[in-house]
Amino acid sequence: MRRRWNRYAIEVAALRVLRPLGIAFFVLITVFPFYYMVLLSVRDISEIIESPGSIIVGLGELSTDAYERVLKPTSEGGEGFLRFLLNSLLLAAGTVVVTLLVSILGAYAVSRLEFFGRRAVHFLFLSVYLFPAILLAIPLFVAFSKMGLRGELWVLVIVYVAQTLPICVYMLRNYFETVPVSLEEAAEVDGATRMQIIRKITLPLAIPAIAATGLFVFMIAWNEFLFALLFLVEERPNWTVSLGVSQLTNIETPATTLMAGSVILTVPIIVLFLFAERLMTEGLTRGAEKG
Amino acid sequence: MTAVQAKPKRRARGTRAQRDARAGLALVSPTVIVVVVMVVLPVLWALLLSFQRIRLIQIRRMDILGSEYTLRNYDLLFGSSDFLAAIRVTLMYSVLGTFGAIALGLIAALLVRRPFKGRAAVRGVMLLPYVAPVVAIAFIWRVLLSPQLGFVNAVGTDVLGWDSPIPFLSQERGEITLFGLSFGVPTALLMVIFFESWKSFPFAFLFILARLQAVPGELEEAAKMDGATPTQVFRHILLPQLAGVIALIAVLRFIFTFNAFDEIYLLTGGGAGTEVLATQVYSFLTARNDVGASAAVAMFMAAVLAVLLLVYLKFFAERDRPA
């Protein structure tokens, strides 16, 4: 180095300071809103109105009133969220089971078998993402209203399956292509049928990918809002947690209740995600490395 | 040693290729049937609906194919200033939202690129805005930005010395004074764009980070040996390597943001100058019960995306060929 403070040294020194600051900034903007949500859900509403800027709460001030109000059934003056939790769980689990069953077969076919129209399948899938959900919502809303089935939970399962199938087939296909074909050919020589090969060879090897895909679908179904709003809003017993929280916004609902509902909506997803983060992000970005 | 030559039991007849073709079609058919029945046919039907004057009350006794076809929905739309305003807002929202998400995601990815203590935890935490339910995060921000009990306004008035709380999500136009110059800003629209960037930056972050890990180390090492500074390495080594993945994220994010309904509906309900095409479709369908007009707006959205996607594919197919 000829000079002590050339451009190189300045940039390196600046980065040494800016990098930790930047990381701290990003952690702050991602964590703080969630912290704030939990904080408000356990505070007393009068204290929040009094000092909205305070972001710590004494242990003595903790209050679980908001949670009680949100979870209690409507007959006891609550918002009935236990029921909504059950609905969301059934809806998401049902979507996962059906989507996986259908997409495993589809992904296997696309990755292993040469058949007429194999390439056309991709264009079919592209269409799901190109068309706005709100565009699909109109004809589905009209059709299910016409059939008198609009408020049913199982109808929503079918809608969600259609929305998640393409991404599932894509994720699973990427994984199946990493399973060596030779294993399957060995089984075939031994006389196994196609279904036996899928069940006994391919599926056990693909368990991590299937788990990741299943979790992904669960999250999409649990978080979904538009179709739940359009299809279920007049059918309160069938509300999902997302829809329940979104309907808490009338004037007399305190912010603490709203935040308690949001915590109940968010916690299952964050727990699932932290538990399986690696599994899921790898499944999604596989292939991105190639550019 | 017994060499039993088990004869494979094969119920299916025909050559191997024929058997594979049959099995492939059988296995893929449930997927195709679901997508055709729940996506393709509804889209085609929505196209028909957009050419009819249909109200929600009439649907119980209407024909599936309808009877009278007319251009009136489209005619009314293009003469309506609300619709033209929604096009403008949608474009601003999706272009700036996409840009914000990618800029934040790129910076975040560069920051956590090298190993440090707690890196895995930081990376996991940064994905939270994208995985958390949209209803929950929209309401968190509604409370944070609320003029009465929101944290942002409390800090603004108590610490930063604002004269009065700013109704961030219900103010259509606000005024900012900088260096003695004051100019108008679309407050609520900027807020929903900011929200969209915050919520979606993890998506860009994840993909850019994955691509960064795959950049060959030798390239950077060589540049450093030649005395390249960090910004020069970024500009001349990393950015060209990232161009492809950034372009792809830009297209995907643009499509998602262009189609987005939840975020705006939950934050502002489409008020205060934030009405986008998606919320307009919804209000035509539910508040005005006008199925035909809502289908026409939605078809317009699909058409815009189709055109943009074709342009992108053509542009990129030609650029990628020599490589």
Coordinates of C-alpha atoms in Angstrom, one line a residue:
Chain A
M1 CA 0.0 0.0 0.0
R2 CA 1.4 3.3 -1.0
R3 CA -0.8 5.5 1.0
R4 CA -2.4 4.8 4.3
W5 CA -5.9 6.2 3.3
N6 CA -6.6 5.1 -0.2
R7 CA -10.0 4.3 -1.5
Y8 CA -9.6 0.6 -0.6
A9 CA -8.8 1.3 3.0
I10 CA -11.6 3.7 3.4
E11 CA -14.2 1.4 1.9
V12 CA -13.0 -1.6 4.0
A13 CA -13.0 0.6 7.2
A14 CA -16.5 1.9 6.4
L15 CA -17.9 -1.5 5.7
R16 CA -16.5 -2.8 9.0
V17 CA -18.7 -0.2 10.7
L18 CA -21.7 -0.3 8.4
R19 CA -22.1 -4.1 8.2
P20 CA -23.0 -4.6 11.8
L21 CA -25.2 -1.5 11.8
G22 CA -27.0 -2.7 8.7
I23 CA -27.6 -6.1 10.2
A24 CA -28.9 -4.6 13.4
F25 CA -31.2 -2.3 11.3
F26 CA -32.7 -5.3 9.5
V27 CA -33.1 -7.3 12.6
L28 CA -34.9 -4.3 14.2
I29 CA -37.3 -3.7 11.4
T30 CA -38.2 -7.4 11.1
V31 CA -38.5 -8.2 14.8
F32 CA -39.9 -5.0 16.3
P33 CA -43.4 -5.2 14.7
F34 CA -43.8 -8.7 16.0
Y35 CA -42.5 -7.7 19.5
Y36 CA -45.0 -4.8 19.4
M37 CA -47.8 -7.1 18.6
V38 CA -47.1 -9.4 21.6
L39 CA -46.5 -6.4 23.8
L40 CA -49.9 -4.8 23.0
S41 CA -51.7 -8.1 23.4
V42 CA -50.7 -8.3 27.0
R43 CA -51.0 -4.7 28.0
D44 CA -54.0 -2.9 29.3
I45 CA -55.8 -0.7 26.7
S46 CA -56.1 2.3 29.0
E47 CA -52.3 2.3 29.6
I48 CA -51.6 2.1 25.8
I49 CA -53.8 5.1 25.2
E50 CA -52.1 6.9 28.0
S51 CA -48.5 6.2 26.9
P52 CA -48.4 4.8 23.4
G53 CA -44.7 5.4 23.1
S54 CA -43.7 3.0 25.9
I55 CA -42.4 -0.3 24.6
I56 CA -41.7 -2.2 27.8
V57 CA -44.2 -3.7 30.1
G58 CA -43.7 -4.5 33.8
L59 CA -44.4 -8.1 34.9
G60 CA -47.1 -6.8 37.3
E61 CA -49.0 -5.1 34.4
L62 CA -49.3 -8.3 32.3
S63 CA -52.9 -8.9 31.4
T64 CA -54.5 -11.9 29.7
D65 CA -57.9 -10.3 29.3
A66 CA -57.5 -9.8 25.6
Y67 CA -56.8 -13.5 25.0
E68 CA -59.7 -14.6 27.2
R69 CA -62.0 -12.3 25.2
V70 CA -60.7 -13.5 21.9
L71 CA -60.9 -17.2 22.7
K72 CA -64.2 -17.4 24.5
P73 CA -67.2 -18.5 22.5
T74 CA -69.6 -15.8 21.4
S75 CA -72.3 -17.2 23.7
E76 CA -70.1 -16.1 26.6
G77 CA -69.4 -12.7 25.2
G78 CA -66.1 -13.7 23.5
E79 CA -65.1 -13.7 19.8
G80 CA -65.1 -17.6 19.4
F81 CA -61.6 -18.0 18.2
L82 CA -61.2 -21.6 19.5
R83 CA -63.7 -22.5 16.9
F84 CA -61.8 -20.6 14.2
L85 CA -58.6 -22.3 15.2
L86 CA -60.2 -25.7 14.6
N87 CA -61.6 -24.5 11.2
S88 CA -58.2 -23.2 10.1
L89 CA -56.6 -26.4 11.2
L90 CA -59.1 -28.7 9.4
L91 CA -58.9 -26.5 6.3
A92 CA -55.1 -26.4 6.2
A93 CA -54.6 -30.1 7.0
G94 CA -57.2 -31.1 4.4
T95 CA -55.5 -29.0 1.8
V96 CA -52.1 -30.5 2.6
V97 CA -53.4 -34.1 2.4
V98 CA -55.2 -33.7 -0.9
T99 CA -52.5 -31.5 -2.5
L100 CA -49.8 -33.9 -1.6
L101 CA -51.7 -37.0 -2.9
V102 CA -52.4 -35.3 -6.2
S103 CA -49.0 -33.6 -6.6
I104 CA -46.8 -36.6 -5.8
L105 CA -48.4 -38.5 -8.6
G106 CA -48.2 -35.5 -11.0
A107 CA -44.6 -34.7 -10.1
Y108 CA -43.5 -38.3 -10.5
A109 CA -45.1 -38.5 -13.9
V110 CA -43.5 -35.2 -15.0
S111 CA -40.0 -36.1 -13.8
R112 CA -39.9 -39.8 -14.8
L113 CA -42.3 -40.6 -17.6
E114 CA -42.4 -39.5 -21.2
F115 CA -46.0 -38.9 -22.3
F116 CA -48.0 -36.9 -24.7
G117 CA -48.4 -33.3 -23.5
R118 CA -45.7 -33.5 -20.8
R119 CA -44.3 -30.1 -21.8
A120 CA -47.7 -28.5 -22.1
V121 CA -48.2 -29.2 -18.4
H122 CA -45.9 -26.3 -17.5
F123 CA -47.9 -23.8 -19.5
L124 CA -51.0 -25.0 -17.6
F125 CA -49.2 -24.3 -14.4
L126 CA -47.9 -20.9 -15.4
S127 CA -51.5 -19.9 -16.0
V128 CA -52.3 -20.3 -12.3
Y129 CA -49.7 -17.7 -11.4
L130 CA -50.4 -15.4 -14.2
F131 CA -54.1 -15.0 -13.4
P132 CA -54.8 -12.8 -10.4
A133 CA -56.5 -14.7 -7.6
I134 CA -59.2 -12.0 -7.7
L135 CA -59.9 -13.0 -11.3
L136 CA -60.5 -16.6 -10.4
A137 CA -62.5 -15.5 -7.4
I138 CA -65.3 -14.0 -9.5
P139 CA -66.3 -17.2 -11.5
L140 CA -65.7 -19.4 -8.5
F141 CA -67.8 -17.1 -6.3
V142 CA -70.6 -17.0 -8.8
A143 CA -70.5 -20.8 -9.5
F144 CA -70.5 -21.9 -5.9
S145 CA -73.2 -19.3 -5.0
K146 CA -75.3 -20.7 -7.8
M147 CA -74.8 -24.2 -6.4
G148 CA -75.6 -23.0 -2.9
L149 CA -72.2 -24.4 -1.6
R150 CA -70.3 -21.2 -1.0
G151 CA -70.1 -21.2 2.8
E152 CA -68.8 -24.8 3.0
L153 CA -65.2 -25.5 4.3
W154 CA -64.6 -28.4 1.9
V155 CA -65.3 -26.1 -1.1
L156 CA -62.5 -23.9 0.1
V157 CA -60.2 -27.0 0.4
I158 CA -60.7 -27.6 -3.4
V159 CA -60.0 -23.9 -4.1
Y160 CA -56.7 -24.1 -2.1
V161 CA -55.7 -27.3 -3.7
A162 CA -55.9 -25.8 -7.1
Q163 CA -53.9 -22.8 -5.9
T164 CA -51.1 -24.8 -4.4
L165 CA -50.8 -27.7 -6.8
P166 CA -48.5 -26.1 -9.4
I167 CA -45.8 -25.0 -6.9
C168 CA -46.0 -28.4 -5.2
V169 CA -45.5 -30.3 -8.4
Y170 CA -42.6 -28.0 -9.2
M171 CA -40.9 -28.5 -5.8
L172 CA -41.4 -32.3 -5.8
R173 CA -40.4 -32.7 -9.4
N174 CA -37.1 -31.0 -8.6
Y175 CA -36.5 -33.4 -5.8
F176 CA -37.5 -36.6 -7.7
E177 CA -35.0 -35.7 -10.4
T178 CA -32.2 -36.0 -7.8
V179 CA -33.3 -39.6 -6.9
P180 CA -31.3 -42.0 -9.0
V181 CA -33.3 -43.8 -11.7
S182 CA -31.1 -46.9 -11.3
L183 CA -32.8 -47.7 -8.0
E184 CA -36.2 -47.8 -9.7
E185 CA -34.9 -49.8 -12.6
A186 CA -33.5 -52.4 -10.2
A187 CA -37.0 -52.7 -8.7
E188 CA -38.6 -52.9 -12.0
V189 CA -36.3 -55.8 -13.1
D190 CA -37.5 -57.5 -9.9
G191 CA -41.0 -57.2 -11.2
A192 CA -42.4 -54.3 -9.2
T193 CA -45.3 -52.4 -10.7
R194 CA -45.2 -48.7 -11.2
M195 CA -47.3 -48.0 -8.1
Q196 CA -45.1 -50.3 -6.0
I197 CA -42.0 -48.5 -7.2
I198 CA -43.5 -45.1 -6.2
R199 CA -44.7 -46.4 -2.8
K200 CA -41.7 -48.5 -1.8
I201 CA -38.7 -46.7 -3.5
T202 CA -39.4 -43.1 -4.5
L203 CA -41.6 -42.0 -1.6
P204 CA -39.4 -43.1 1.3
L205 CA -36.4 -41.4 -0.4
A206 CA -38.4 -38.2 -0.9
I207 CA -39.8 -37.9 2.7
P208 CA -37.8 -34.6 3.4
A209 CA -39.0 -33.0 0.2
I210 CA -42.6 -34.1 0.9
A211 CA -42.5 -32.8 4.4
A212 CA -41.1 -29.4 3.2
T213 CA -43.8 -29.2 0.5
G214 CA -46.5 -30.2 3.0
L215 CA -45.5 -27.5 5.5
F216 CA -45.4 -24.9 2.7
V217 CA -48.9 -25.8 1.6
F218 CA -50.0 -25.7 5.3
M219 CA -48.7 -22.1 5.6
I220 CA -50.3 -20.9 2.4
A221 CA -53.7 -22.4 3.4
W222 CA -53.4 -21.1 7.0
N223 CA -52.5 -17.6 5.9
E224 CA -55.0 -17.3 3.0
F225 CA -57.4 -14.4 3.2
L226 CA -59.1 -13.4 0.0
F227 CA -61.1 -16.6 -0.7
A228 CA -61.9 -17.1 2.9
L229 CA -63.3 -13.6 3.0
L230 CA -65.4 -14.0 -0.2
F231 CA -66.7 -17.5 0.5
L232 CA -67.2 -17.6 4.3
V233 CA -67.9 -14.1 5.5
E234 CA -71.6 -14.7 5.9
E235 CA -71.0 -18.1 7.6
R236 CA -69.6 -17.2 10.9
P237 CA -69.3 -20.7 12.3
N238 CA -67.0 -21.6 9.4
W239 CA -64.6 -18.6 9.8
T240 CA -60.9 -19.2 9.7
V241 CA -58.6 -17.4 12.1
S242 CA -57.4 -15.0 9.4
L243 CA -61.0 -14.0 8.6
G244 CA -61.8 -13.8 12.3
V245 CA -59.0 -11.3 12.9
S246 CA -59.9 -9.3 9.9
Q247 CA -63.5 -8.9 11.2
L248 CA -62.3 -7.6 14.6
T249 CA -61.9 -4.2 13.3
N250 CA -65.2 -2.5 14.3
I251 CA -64.9 0.6 16.4
E252 CA -65.5 -0.9 19.8
T253 CA -62.9 -3.7 19.5
P254 CA -59.8 -2.5 21.5
A255 CA -56.4 -2.8 19.9
T256 CA -55.4 -5.3 22.5
T257 CA -58.0 -7.7 21.4
L258 CA -57.0 -7.2 17.8
M259 CA -53.3 -7.9 18.6
A260 CA -54.2 -11.0 20.7
G261 CA -56.1 -12.4 17.7
S262 CA -53.1 -11.6 15.5
V263 CA -50.8 -13.4 18.0
I264 CA -53.0 -16.5 17.9
L265 CA -53.0 -16.3 14.1
T266 CA -49.2 -15.9 13.8
V267 CA -47.7 -18.1 16.5
P268 CA -48.5 -21.5 14.8
I269 CA -47.0 -20.4 11.6
I270 CA -43.8 -19.0 13.2
V271 CA -43.3 -22.1 15.3
L272 CA -43.7 -24.3 12.2
F273 CA -41.4 -22.1 10.2
L274 CA -38.6 -21.9 12.8
F275 CA -38.9 -25.6 13.2
A276 CA -38.5 -26.3 9.5
E277 CA -36.8 -23.3 8.0
R278 CA -33.9 -25.0 6.4
L279 CA -36.1 -27.7 5.0
M280 CA -38.4 -25.2 3.3
T281 CA -36.1 -22.5 2.0
E282 CA -33.8 -25.1 0.4
G283 CA -36.7 -26.7 -1.4
L284 CA -37.8 -23.4 -2.7
T285 CA -34.5 -21.9 -3.9
R286 CA -33.1 -25.2 -5.3
G287 CA -32.3 -24.3 -8.9
A288 CA -31.8 -20.6 -8.1
E289 CA -28.1 -21.2 -7.9
K290 CA -28.0 -21.9 -11.6
G291 CA -29.2 -18.4 -12.2
Chain B
M1 CA -27.4 -71.7 -5.5
T2 CA -30.6 -71.5 -7.2
A3 CA -30.9 -69.3 -10.2
V4 CA -34.6 -68.7 -10.4
Q5 CA -35.5 -66.6 -13.3
A6 CA -38.6 -65.0 -12.1
K7 CA -40.7 -63.9 -15.0
P8 CA -41.8 -60.3 -14.4
K9 CA -45.5 -60.2 -14.1
R10 CA -46.7 -57.6 -16.4
R11 CA -50.4 -57.0 -16.7
A12 CA -49.9 -54.0 -19.0
R13 CA -49.3 -54.7 -22.7
G14 CA -47.4 -52.9 -25.3
T15 CA -43.9 -51.6 -25.5
R16 CA -42.2 -49.9 -22.6
A17 CA -42.6 -46.4 -24.2
Q18 CA -46.3 -47.0 -24.6
R19 CA -46.6 -48.2 -21.0
D20 CA -44.8 -45.2 -19.7
A21 CA -47.0 -42.9 -21.8
R22 CA -50.1 -44.5 -20.4
A23 CA -48.8 -44.4 -16.8
G24 CA -47.7 -40.8 -17.2
L25 CA -51.1 -39.6 -18.4
A26 CA -52.8 -41.6 -15.6
L27 CA -50.6 -40.1 -12.9
V28 CA -50.7 -36.6 -14.1
S29 CA -54.4 -36.5 -14.8
P30 CA -55.7 -35.7 -11.3
T31 CA -53.4 -32.6 -11.3
V32 CA -54.5 -31.6 -14.7
I33 CA -58.2 -32.1 -14.0
V34 CA -58.0 -30.0 -10.8
V35 CA -56.2 -27.2 -12.6
V36 CA -58.5 -27.2 -15.6
V37 CA -61.7 -27.3 -13.6
M38 CA -60.6 -24.8 -10.9
V39 CA -58.5 -22.4 -13.0
V40 CA -58.8 -22.8 -16.7
L41 CA -62.5 -23.1 -17.1
P42 CA -63.3 -20.4 -14.5
V43 CA -61.0 -18.0 -16.4
L44 CA -62.8 -18.7 -19.6
W45 CA -66.1 -18.3 -17.9
A46 CA -64.9 -15.0 -16.4
L47 CA -64.1 -13.9 -19.9
L48 CA -67.7 -14.6 -21.0
L49 CA -69.1 -12.8 -17.8
S50 CA -67.1 -9.7 -18.7
F51 CA -69.1 -9.3 -21.9
Q52 CA -72.5 -9.5 -20.1
R53 CA -74.5 -7.2 -18.0
I54 CA -75.0 -9.4 -15.0
R55 CA -75.8 -8.5 -11.4
L56 CA -75.3 -10.9 -8.4
I57 CA -79.0 -11.1 -7.8
Q58 CA -79.6 -12.7 -11.2
I59 CA -77.1 -15.5 -11.0
R60 CA -79.4 -18.1 -9.5
R61 CA -81.6 -18.1 -12.6
M62 CA -79.1 -17.2 -15.2
D63 CA -77.8 -19.4 -18.0
I64 CA -74.2 -20.7 -17.5
L65 CA -73.3 -19.3 -21.0
G66 CA -75.4 -16.2 -20.7
S67 CA -77.4 -14.8 -23.5
E68 CA -76.7 -11.2 -24.5
Y69 CA -73.1 -10.3 -25.2
T70 CA -72.1 -6.6 -25.2
L71 CA -69.0 -4.4 -24.9
R72 CA -70.8 -2.2 -22.4
N73 CA -68.7 -3.2 -19.3
Y74 CA -65.5 -2.3 -21.1
D75 CA -67.0 0.8 -22.5
L76 CA -68.1 2.1 -19.1
L77 CA -64.8 1.3 -17.6
F78 CA -62.6 3.2 -20.0
G79 CA -64.9 6.2 -19.6
S80 CA -64.6 6.0 -15.8
S81 CA -62.0 8.2 -14.1
D82 CA -62.0 5.8 -11.1
F83 CA -60.8 3.0 -13.3
L84 CA -58.1 5.1 -15.0
A85 CA -56.9 6.3 -11.5
A86 CA -56.8 2.7 -10.3
I87 CA -54.6 1.7 -13.3
R88 CA -52.2 4.5 -12.4
V89 CA -52.1 3.6 -8.7
T90 CA -51.7 -0.1 -9.5
L91 CA -48.7 0.6 -11.7
M92 CA -47.1 2.9 -9.1
Y93 CA -47.7 0.4 -6.4
S94 CA -46.3 -2.6 -8.2
V95 CA -43.3 -0.8 -9.8
L96 CA -42.2 0.9 -6.5
G97 CA -43.2 -2.0 -4.3
T98 CA -41.1 -4.4 -6.5
F99 CA -38.2 -2.0 -6.5
G100 CA -38.3 -1.5 -2.7
A101 CA -38.5 -5.2 -2.0
I102 CA -35.5 -6.0 -4.3
A103 CA -33.4 -3.1 -3.0
L104 CA -34.0 -4.1 0.6
G105 CA -33.5 -7.8 -0.2
L106 CA -30.2 -7.1 -2.1
I107 CA -28.8 -5.0 0.8
A108 CA -29.8 -7.6 3.3
A109 CA -28.3 -10.5 1.3
L110 CA -25.0 -8.6 0.9
L111 CA -24.9 -7.9 4.6
V112 CA -25.3 -11.5 5.8
R113 CA -23.3 -13.0 3.0
R114 CA -20.2 -13.8 5.1
P115 CA -20.4 -16.0 8.1
F116 CA -20.7 -14.3 11.5
K117 CA -21.9 -15.4 14.9
G118 CA -25.6 -15.8 15.0
R119 CA -25.9 -15.7 11.2
A120 CA -28.4 -18.5 10.9
A121 CA -30.7 -16.8 13.5
V122 CA -30.5 -13.5 11.7
R123 CA -31.3 -15.1 8.4
G124 CA -34.3 -16.9 9.9
V125 CA -35.6 -13.7 11.6
M126 CA -35.4 -11.8 8.3
L127 CA -37.8 -14.1 6.7
L128 CA -40.5 -13.5 9.2
P129 CA -42.4 -10.7 7.4
Y130 CA -42.8 -13.0 4.4
V131 CA -44.1 -16.1 6.3
A132 CA -46.3 -14.4 8.8
P133 CA -50.0 -14.2 7.9
V134 CA -50.8 -11.1 5.9
V135 CA -53.8 -10.3 8.1
A136 CA -51.7 -10.2 11.2
I137 CA -48.9 -8.1 9.8
A138 CA -51.3 -5.7 8.2
F139 CA -53.0 -5.1 11.5
I140 CA -49.7 -4.7 13.4
W141 CA -48.8 -1.9 11.0
R142 CA -52.3 -0.4 11.2
V143 CA -51.8 -0.1 15.0
L144 CA -48.2 1.0 14.7
L145 CA -49.2 3.8 12.4
S146 CA -52.5 4.7 14.1
P147 CA -52.8 8.4 15.0
Q148 CA -54.3 7.8 18.4
L149 CA -52.3 5.0 20.0
G150 CA -49.6 4.1 17.4
F151 CA -46.0 3.9 18.4
V152 CA -44.8 5.8 15.3
N153 CA -46.9 8.8 16.0
A154 CA -46.0 8.8 19.6
V155 CA -42.3 8.9 18.7
G156 CA -43.0 11.5 16.1
T157 CA -44.8 13.9 18.3
D158 CA -42.8 13.3 21.5
V159 CA -39.3 12.9 20.2
L160 CA -39.2 14.2 16.7
G161 CA -41.3 17.3 17.4
W162 CA -44.1 16.8 14.9
D163 CA -46.9 19.3 15.4
S164 CA -49.7 16.7 15.3
P165 CA -50.0 13.0 14.6
I166 CA -50.1 12.0 11.0
P167 CA -53.0 9.8 9.9
F168 CA -50.6 7.7 7.7
L169 CA -53.2 5.3 6.3
S170 CA -56.1 7.7 5.8
Q171 CA -54.4 10.8 4.5
E172 CA -54.5 11.0 0.7
R173 CA -52.1 13.9 0.4
G174 CA -49.7 15.2 2.9
E175 CA -47.0 17.9 2.8
I176 CA -43.3 17.5 3.5
T177 CA -41.1 20.4 4.1
L178 CA -37.4 19.8 3.3
F179 CA -34.9 22.6 3.3
G180 CA -37.6 25.2 3.3
L181 CA -39.3 23.6 0.2
S182 CA -42.6 22.0 0.8
F183 CA -44.2 19.5 -1.6
G184 CA -47.1 17.2 -1.7
V185 CA -46.8 13.5 -1.2
P186 CA -49.4 10.8 -1.5
T187 CA -49.1 9.7 2.1
A188 CA -51.3 6.6 2.2
L189 CA -50.0 5.3 -1.1
L190 CA -46.4 5.6 0.0
M191 CA -47.3 3.7 3.2
V192 CA -48.8 0.8 1.4
I193 CA -45.8 0.7 -1.0
F194 CA -43.5 0.8 2.0
F195 CA -45.5 -2.0 3.6
E196 CA -45.3 -4.1 0.4
S197 CA -41.5 -3.6 0.3
W198 CA -41.1 -4.6 4.0
K199 CA -43.3 -7.7 3.6
S200 CA -41.7 -9.0 0.4
F201 CA -38.0 -8.1 0.8
P202 CA -37.4 -11.6 2.4
F203 CA -38.4 -13.2 -0.9
A204 CA -35.8 -11.3 -2.8
F205 CA -33.3 -11.7 0.0
L206 CA -33.6 -15.5 0.0
F207 CA -33.1 -15.9 -3.7
I208 CA -30.3 -13.4 -4.0
L209 CA -28.5 -14.9 -1.1
A210 CA -28.8 -18.4 -2.6
R211 CA -27.3 -17.0 -5.8
L212 CA -24.6 -15.1 -4.0
Q213 CA -23.4 -18.3 -2.3
A214 CA -22.9 -19.9 -5.7
V215 CA -20.6 -17.0 -7.1
P216 CA -17.2 -18.7 -7.6
G217 CA -14.8 -17.4 -4.9
E218 CA -11.9 -17.3 -7.3
L219 CA -13.4 -14.4 -9.3
E220 CA -13.6 -12.2 -6.2
E221 CA -10.2 -13.3 -5.0
A222 CA -8.6 -12.4 -8.3
A223 CA -10.3 -9.0 -8.3
K224 CA -9.1 -8.3 -4.8
M225 CA -5.5 -9.3 -5.7
D226 CA -5.7 -6.7 -8.4
G227 CA -6.7 -4.1 -5.8
A228 CA -10.4 -3.9 -6.4
T229 CA -12.3 -2.1 -3.6
P230 CA -15.5 -3.7 -2.1
T231 CA -17.8 -1.4 -4.2
Q232 CA -15.8 -2.2 -7.3
V233 CA -16.1 -6.0 -6.6
F234 CA -19.8 -5.5 -6.1
R235 CA -20.3 -3.4 -9.3
H236 CA -18.1 -5.5 -11.6
I237 CA -18.1 -9.0 -10.2
L238 CA -21.2 -9.6 -8.1
L239 CA -23.8 -7.5 -9.9
P240 CA -23.3 -9.1 -13.3
Q241 CA -23.6 -12.5 -11.6
L242 CA -26.8 -11.5 -9.9
A243 CA -28.4 -9.8 -12.9
G244 CA -30.3 -12.9 -14.0
V245 CA -31.8 -13.8 -10.6
I246 CA -32.7 -10.1 -10.0
A247 CA -34.5 -9.9 -13.3
L248 CA -36.4 -13.1 -12.5
I249 CA -37.4 -11.8 -9.0
A250 CA -38.4 -8.5 -10.5
V251 CA -40.8 -10.2 -12.9
L252 CA -42.3 -12.5 -10.2
R253 CA -42.6 -9.7 -7.7
F254 CA -44.2 -7.4 -10.3
I255 CA -46.8 -10.1 -11.1
F256 CA -47.6 -10.8 -7.4
T257 CA -47.8 -7.1 -6.5
F258 CA -49.8 -6.2 -9.5
N259 CA -52.3 -8.9 -8.5
A260 CA -52.2 -8.2 -4.8
F261 CA -55.5 -7.6 -3.0
D262 CA -55.0 -8.5 0.7
E263 CA -52.5 -5.9 1.6
I264 CA -54.4 -2.8 0.4
Y265 CA -57.8 -4.1 1.4
L266 CA -56.5 -4.7 4.9
L267 CA -54.5 -1.5 5.3
T268 CA -56.7 1.1 3.8
G269 CA -59.7 -0.7 2.3
G270 CA -58.7 1.0 -0.9
G271 CA -59.4 4.5 0.4
A272 CA -57.2 7.6 0.6
G273 CA -56.0 7.3 -3.0
T274 CA -54.9 3.6 -2.7
E275 CA -57.6 2.0 -4.8
V276 CA -55.9 -0.6 -7.0
L277 CA -57.4 -2.7 -9.7
A278 CA -57.7 -5.8 -7.4
T279 CA -59.7 -3.9 -4.7
Q280 CA -61.8 -2.4 -7.5
V281 CA -62.7 -5.9 -8.7
Y282 CA -63.7 -6.8 -5.2
S283 CA -65.9 -3.7 -4.6
F284 CA -67.6 -4.1 -8.0
L285 CA -68.4 -7.7 -7.0
T286 CA -69.5 -7.3 -3.4
A287 CA -70.6 -3.7 -2.8
R288 CA -72.1 -3.0 -6.2
N289 CA -73.0 -6.6 -7.0
D290 CA -71.9 -6.0 -10.6
V291 CA -70.4 -9.3 -11.8
G292 CA -69.9 -8.1 -15.4
A293 CA -68.0 -5.0 -14.5
S294 CA -65.8 -6.8 -11.9
A295 CA -65.0 -9.5 -14.5
A296 CA -64.1 -6.9 -17.0
V297 CA -61.6 -5.2 -14.6
A298 CA -60.1 -8.6 -13.8
M299 CA -59.7 -9.5 -17.5
F300 CA -58.0 -6.2 -18.1
M301 CA -55.5 -7.1 -15.3
A302 CA -54.8 -10.5 -16.8
A303 CA -54.4 -8.9 -20.3
V304 CA -51.9 -6.4 -19.0
L305 CA -49.8 -9.1 -17.3
A306 CA -50.0 -11.3 -20.4
V307 CA -48.6 -8.5 -22.6
L308 CA -45.8 -7.7 -20.1
L309 CA -44.9 -11.3 -19.8
L310 CA -44.7 -11.8 -23.5
V311 CA -42.4 -8.7 -23.8
Y312 CA -40.2 -10.1 -21.1
L313 CA -40.0 -13.6 -22.6
K314 CA -39.1 -12.2 -26.0
F315 CA -36.5 -9.8 -24.6
F316 CA -34.9 -12.5 -22.4
A317 CA -35.1 -15.4 -24.8
E318 CA -33.1 -13.3 -27.3
R319 CA -30.6 -12.1 -24.7
D320 CA -29.9 -15.6 -23.3
R321 CA -29.4 -17.4 -26.6
P322 CA -25.8 -16.6 -27.2
A323 CA -24.7 -17.8 -23.7

